[in-house]
Amino acid sequence: MEATRSILKTLAETSFDSVAGYRKAAEMANSPQLMGILTQQAQKRQSTLDALNQELVRVGGDAVTSGTTAGGLHRLWADITSLFEKGDEAAAERAEEGEDYLLKKFEAALKDQDIDPAARSVIEKAYLEVKEGERLTDQLAHQYD
C-alpha cells in the first residue's frame, strides 16, 4: 500500500502544480477566449486533484495541499520570464509544457504493477482527463504559435 500512497501523492502534487500552472497561464493570456479556456482547464484539473486526494486519503495518506518543489521553482521561473514574455503564445506554450510533463508522470505511474486496483482505476480515469488536456494544449500551442 505504501507504493500506492507514494504514487498517488506524486500525482496529486504534480496535479496541484498543473492547477497553478493553468491559473498562471490564464493570467498571462491576452485573449479573453484563451483566458477562459485556461481557467476552465484549471477547474478540470482541480477536479482531477480532488479525485486523487480522495483516493490518497482512502489508502491512508494525507491530502495534498501544495505542489512539488520543482513545480514551485518552475512557477518562480515563469513569474520572472513573464516580465519579458506575456501574451497568448507564451500562455499556450506554458500550458502545453506543463501538460506534457504531467502526462509523462501519469504514464510512468501506470507502468507500476504494485498499485492497489481501486487506486489504479482512479489513476486511469485521471490519466484520460490529463490526456485530453494535453491534446487541447497541443492544439492551443499550434493555434497561438
PDB file of C-alpha atoms in Angstrom:
ATOM      1  CA  MET A   1       0.000   0.000   0.000  1.00  0.00           C
ATOM      2  CA  GLU A   2       2.998   2.278   0.534  1.00  0.00           C
ATOM      3  CA  ALA A   3       3.780   2.199  -3.200  1.00  0.00           C
ATOM      4  CA  THR A   4       0.189   3.203  -3.949  1.00  0.00           C
ATOM      5  CA  ARG A   5       0.328   6.081  -1.456  1.00  0.00           C
ATOM      6  CA  SER A   6       3.623   7.295  -2.877  1.00  0.00           C
ATOM      7  CA  ILE A   7       2.364   7.214  -6.460  1.00  0.00           C
ATOM      8  CA  LEU A   8      -0.904   8.943  -5.568  1.00  0.00           C
ATOM      9  CA  LYS A   9       0.985  11.618  -3.623  1.00  0.00           C
ATOM     10  CA  THR A  10       3.325  12.296  -6.540  1.00  0.00           C
ATOM     11  CA  LEU A  11       0.437  12.518  -8.996  1.00  0.00           C
ATOM     12  CA  ALA A  12      -1.569  14.752  -6.661  1.00  0.00           C
ATOM     13  CA  GLU A  13       1.387  17.100  -6.109  1.00  0.00           C
ATOM     14  CA  THR A  14       2.042  17.301  -9.834  1.00  0.00           C
ATOM     15  CA  SER A  15      -1.675  17.881 -10.479  1.00  0.00           C
ATOM     16  CA  PHE A  16      -1.568  20.684  -7.901  1.00  0.00           C
ATOM     17  CA  ASP A  17       1.272  22.186  -9.944  1.00  0.00           C
ATOM     18  CA  SER A  18      -0.901  21.825 -13.046  1.00  0.00           C
ATOM     19  CA  VAL A  19      -3.778  23.752 -11.455  1.00  0.00           C
ATOM     20  CA  ALA A  20      -1.371  26.541 -10.507  1.00  0.00           C
ATOM     21  CA  GLY A  21       0.195  26.438 -13.971  1.00  0.00           C
ATOM     22  CA  TYR A  22      -3.141  26.826 -15.733  1.00  0.00           C
ATOM     23  CA  ARG A  23      -4.033  29.742 -13.482  1.00  0.00           C
ATOM     24  CA  LYS A  24      -0.693  31.402 -14.196  1.00  0.00           C
ATOM     25  CA  ALA A  25      -1.086  30.825 -17.932  1.00  0.00           C
ATOM     26  CA  ALA A  26      -4.581  32.365 -17.811  1.00  0.00           C
ATOM     27  CA  GLU A  27      -3.066  35.467 -16.174  1.00  0.00           C
ATOM     28  CA  MET A  28      -0.505  35.699 -18.989  1.00  0.00           C
ATOM     29  CA  ALA A  29      -3.071  35.415 -21.792  1.00  0.00           C
ATOM     30  CA  ASN A  30      -4.360  38.480 -23.633  1.00  0.00           C
ATOM     31  CA  SER A  31      -7.277  36.870 -25.424  1.00  0.00           C
ATOM     32  CA  PRO A  32     -10.468  36.528 -23.360  1.00  0.00           C
ATOM     33  CA  GLN A  33     -11.155  33.278 -25.237  1.00  0.00           C
ATOM     34  CA  LEU A  34      -7.799  31.732 -24.293  1.00  0.00           C
ATOM     35  CA  MET A  35      -8.102  33.072 -20.759  1.00  0.00           C
ATOM     36  CA  GLY A  36     -11.482  31.344 -20.463  1.00  0.00           C
ATOM     37  CA  ILE A  37     -10.181  28.036 -21.826  1.00  0.00           C
ATOM     38  CA  LEU A  38      -7.210  28.040 -19.450  1.00  0.00           C
ATOM     39  CA  THR A  39      -9.398  28.938 -16.477  1.00  0.00           C
ATOM     40  CA  GLN A  40     -11.772  26.105 -17.382  1.00  0.00           C
ATOM     41  CA  GLN A  41      -8.822  23.710 -17.634  1.00  0.00           C
ATOM     42  CA  ALA A  42      -7.652  24.815 -14.173  1.00  0.00           C
ATOM     43  CA  GLN A  43     -11.093  23.884 -12.834  1.00  0.00           C
ATOM     44  CA  LYS A  44     -10.996  20.498 -14.575  1.00  0.00           C
ATOM     45  CA  ARG A  45      -7.526  19.813 -13.213  1.00  0.00           C
ATOM     46  CA  GLN A  46      -8.749  20.807  -9.736  1.00  0.00           C
ATOM     47  CA  SER A  47     -11.397  18.080 -10.072  1.00  0.00           C
ATOM     48  CA  THR A  48      -8.655  15.625 -11.038  1.00  0.00           C
ATOM     49  CA  LEU A  49      -6.657  16.701  -7.989  1.00  0.00           C
ATOM     50  CA  ASP A  50      -9.709  16.294  -5.756  1.00  0.00           C
ATOM     51  CA  ALA A  51     -10.246  12.719  -7.005  1.00  0.00           C
ATOM     52  CA  LEU A  52      -6.580  11.836  -6.454  1.00  0.00           C
ATOM     53  CA  ASN A  53      -6.662  13.359  -2.962  1.00  0.00           C
ATOM     54  CA  GLN A  54      -9.807  11.439  -2.081  1.00  0.00           C
ATOM     55  CA  GLU A  55      -8.119   8.191  -3.102  1.00  0.00           C
ATOM     56  CA  LEU A  56      -4.921   9.164  -1.298  1.00  0.00           C
ATOM     57  CA  VAL A  57      -6.862   9.642   1.936  1.00  0.00           C
ATOM     58  CA  ARG A  58      -8.677   6.323   1.367  1.00  0.00           C
ATOM     59  CA  VAL A  59      -5.347   4.470   1.265  1.00  0.00           C
ATOM     60  CA  GLY A  60      -4.120   6.179   4.439  1.00  0.00           C
ATOM     61  CA  GLY A  61      -2.268   9.200   3.107  1.00  0.00           C
ATOM     62  CA  ASP A  62      -2.749  12.914   3.692  1.00  0.00           C
ATOM     63  CA  ALA A  63      -4.429  15.077   1.081  1.00  0.00           C
ATOM     64  CA  VAL A  64      -2.003  17.179  -0.934  1.00  0.00           C
ATOM     65  CA  THR A  65      -2.363  20.916  -0.368  1.00  0.00           C
ATOM     66  CA  SER A  66       0.818  22.095  -2.085  1.00  0.00           C
ATOM     67  CA  GLY A  67       2.787  21.260  -5.169  1.00  0.00           C
ATOM     68  CA  THR A  68       6.261  19.948  -5.749  1.00  0.00           C
ATOM     69  CA  THR A  69       9.459  21.877  -5.149  1.00  0.00           C
ATOM     70  CA  ALA A  70      10.221  21.601  -8.857  1.00  0.00           C
ATOM     71  CA  GLY A  71       6.764  22.973  -9.658  1.00  0.00           C
ATOM     72  CA  GLY A  72       7.327  25.885  -7.294  1.00  0.00           C
ATOM     73  CA  LEU A  73      10.654  26.651  -8.920  1.00  0.00           C
ATOM     74  CA  HIS A  74       9.063  26.410 -12.347  1.00  0.00           C
ATOM     75  CA  ARG A  75       6.344  28.860 -11.297  1.00  0.00           C
ATOM     76  CA  LEU A  76       9.012  31.226  -9.955  1.00  0.00           C
ATOM     77  CA  TRP A  77      10.858  30.950 -13.264  1.00  0.00           C
ATOM     78  CA  ALA A  78       7.571  31.582 -15.118  1.00  0.00           C
ATOM     79  CA  ASP A  79       6.964  34.654 -12.952  1.00  0.00           C
ATOM     80  CA  ILE A  80      10.393  36.018 -13.822  1.00  0.00           C
ATOM     81  CA  THR A  81      10.156  35.252 -17.538  1.00  0.00           C
ATOM     82  CA  SER A  82       6.607  36.610 -17.720  1.00  0.00           C
ATOM     83  CA  LEU A  83       8.097  40.034 -17.028  1.00  0.00           C
ATOM     84  CA  PHE A  84       9.560  39.766 -20.529  1.00  0.00           C
ATOM     85  CA  GLU A  85       7.195  37.297 -22.152  1.00  0.00           C
ATOM     86  CA  LYS A  86       3.424  37.646 -21.999  1.00  0.00           C
ATOM     87  CA  GLY A  87       0.572  37.083 -24.332  1.00  0.00           C
ATOM     88  CA  ASP A  88      -1.348  34.252 -25.846  1.00  0.00           C
ATOM     89  CA  GLU A  89       1.608  32.438 -27.395  1.00  0.00           C
ATOM     90  CA  ALA A  90       3.542  32.364 -24.108  1.00  0.00           C
ATOM     91  CA  ALA A  91       0.442  31.303 -22.161  1.00  0.00           C
ATOM     92  CA  ALA A  92      -0.340  28.464 -24.571  1.00  0.00           C
ATOM     93  CA  GLU A  93       3.286  27.288 -24.523  1.00  0.00           C
ATOM     94  CA  ARG A  94       3.373  27.267 -20.712  1.00  0.00           C
ATOM     95  CA  ALA A  95       0.193  25.210 -20.556  1.00  0.00           C
ATOM     96  CA  GLU A  96       1.490  22.765 -23.165  1.00  0.00           C
ATOM     97  CA  GLU A  97       4.803  22.267 -21.343  1.00  0.00           C
ATOM     98  CA  GLY A  98       3.000  21.563 -18.089  1.00  0.00           C
ATOM     99  CA  GLU A  99       0.576  19.077 -19.618  1.00  0.00           C
ATOM    100  CA  ASP A 100       3.373  17.207 -21.405  1.00  0.00           C
ATOM    101  CA  TYR A 101       5.187  16.832 -18.083  1.00  0.00           C
ATOM    102  CA  LEU A 102       2.038  15.751 -16.232  1.00  0.00           C
ATOM    103  CA  LEU A 103       1.125  13.188 -18.890  1.00  0.00           C
ATOM    104  CA  LYS A 104       4.570  11.573 -18.561  1.00  0.00           C
ATOM    105  CA  LYS A 105       4.110  11.325 -14.781  1.00  0.00           C
ATOM    106  CA  PHE A 106       0.802   9.507 -15.238  1.00  0.00           C
ATOM    107  CA  GLU A 107       2.221   7.181 -17.901  1.00  0.00           C
ATOM    108  CA  ALA A 108       5.106   6.248 -15.606  1.00  0.00           C
ATOM    109  CA  ALA A 109       2.737   5.657 -12.684  1.00  0.00           C
ATOM    110  CA  LEU A 110       0.515   3.342 -14.697  1.00  0.00           C
ATOM    111  CA  LYS A 111       3.514   1.121 -15.502  1.00  0.00           C
ATOM    112  CA  ASP A 112       3.831   0.266 -11.794  1.00  0.00           C
ATOM    113  CA  GLN A 113       2.331  -3.157 -11.118  1.00  0.00           C
ATOM    114  CA  ASP A 114       2.074  -2.667  -7.332  1.00  0.00           C
ATOM    115  CA  ILE A 115      -0.779  -0.150  -7.397  1.00  0.00           C
ATOM    116  CA  ASP A 116      -3.921  -1.055  -5.470  1.00  0.00           C
ATOM    117  CA  PRO A 117      -6.663  -1.972  -8.024  1.00  0.00           C
ATOM    118  CA  ALA A 118      -9.120   0.683  -6.790  1.00  0.00           C
ATOM    119  CA  ALA A 119      -6.380   3.331  -6.891  1.00  0.00           C
ATOM    120  CA  ARG A 120      -5.372   2.189 -10.381  1.00  0.00           C
ATOM    121  CA  SER A 121      -8.934   2.812 -11.534  1.00  0.00           C
ATOM    122  CA  VAL A 122      -8.835   6.379 -10.166  1.00  0.00           C
ATOM    123  CA  ILE A 123      -5.422   6.970 -11.748  1.00  0.00           C
ATOM    124  CA  GLU A 124      -6.590   5.615 -15.118  1.00  0.00           C
ATOM    125  CA  LYS A 125      -9.599   7.945 -15.094  1.00  0.00           C
ATOM    126  CA  ALA A 126      -7.362  10.885 -14.168  1.00  0.00           C
ATOM    127  CA  TYR A 127      -4.921   9.851 -16.909  1.00  0.00           C
ATOM    128  CA  LEU A 128      -7.677  10.090 -19.518  1.00  0.00           C
ATOM    129  CA  GLU A 129      -8.526  13.591 -18.264  1.00  0.00           C
ATOM    130  CA  VAL A 130      -4.870  14.611 -18.412  1.00  0.00           C
ATOM    131  CA  LYS A 131      -4.502  13.115 -21.886  1.00  0.00           C
ATOM    132  CA  GLU A 132      -7.487  15.172 -23.041  1.00  0.00           C
ATOM    133  CA  GLY A 133      -5.904  18.296 -21.530  1.00  0.00           C
ATOM    134  CA  GLU A 134      -2.608  17.527 -23.216  1.00  0.00           C
ATOM    135  CA  ARG A 135      -4.310  17.242 -26.623  1.00  0.00           C
ATOM    136  CA  LEU A 136      -6.094  20.545 -26.018  1.00  0.00           C
ATOM    137  CA  THR A 137      -2.903  22.358 -25.045  1.00  0.00           C
ATOM    138  CA  ASP A 138      -1.131  20.980 -28.132  1.00  0.00           C
ATOM    139  CA  GLN A 139      -3.927  22.470 -30.241  1.00  0.00           C
ATOM    140  CA  LEU A 140      -3.705  25.766 -28.368  1.00  0.00           C
ATOM    141  CA  ALA A 141       0.065  25.926 -28.817  1.00  0.00           C
ATOM    142  CA  HIS A 142      -0.345  25.459 -32.585  1.00  0.00           C
ATOM    143  CA  GLN A 143      -3.239  27.911 -32.743  1.00  0.00           C
ATOM    144  CA  TYR A 144      -1.386  30.677 -30.897  1.00  0.00           C
ATOM    145  CA  ASP A 145       2.068  29.990 -32.372  1.00  0.00           C
TER     146      ASP A 145
END
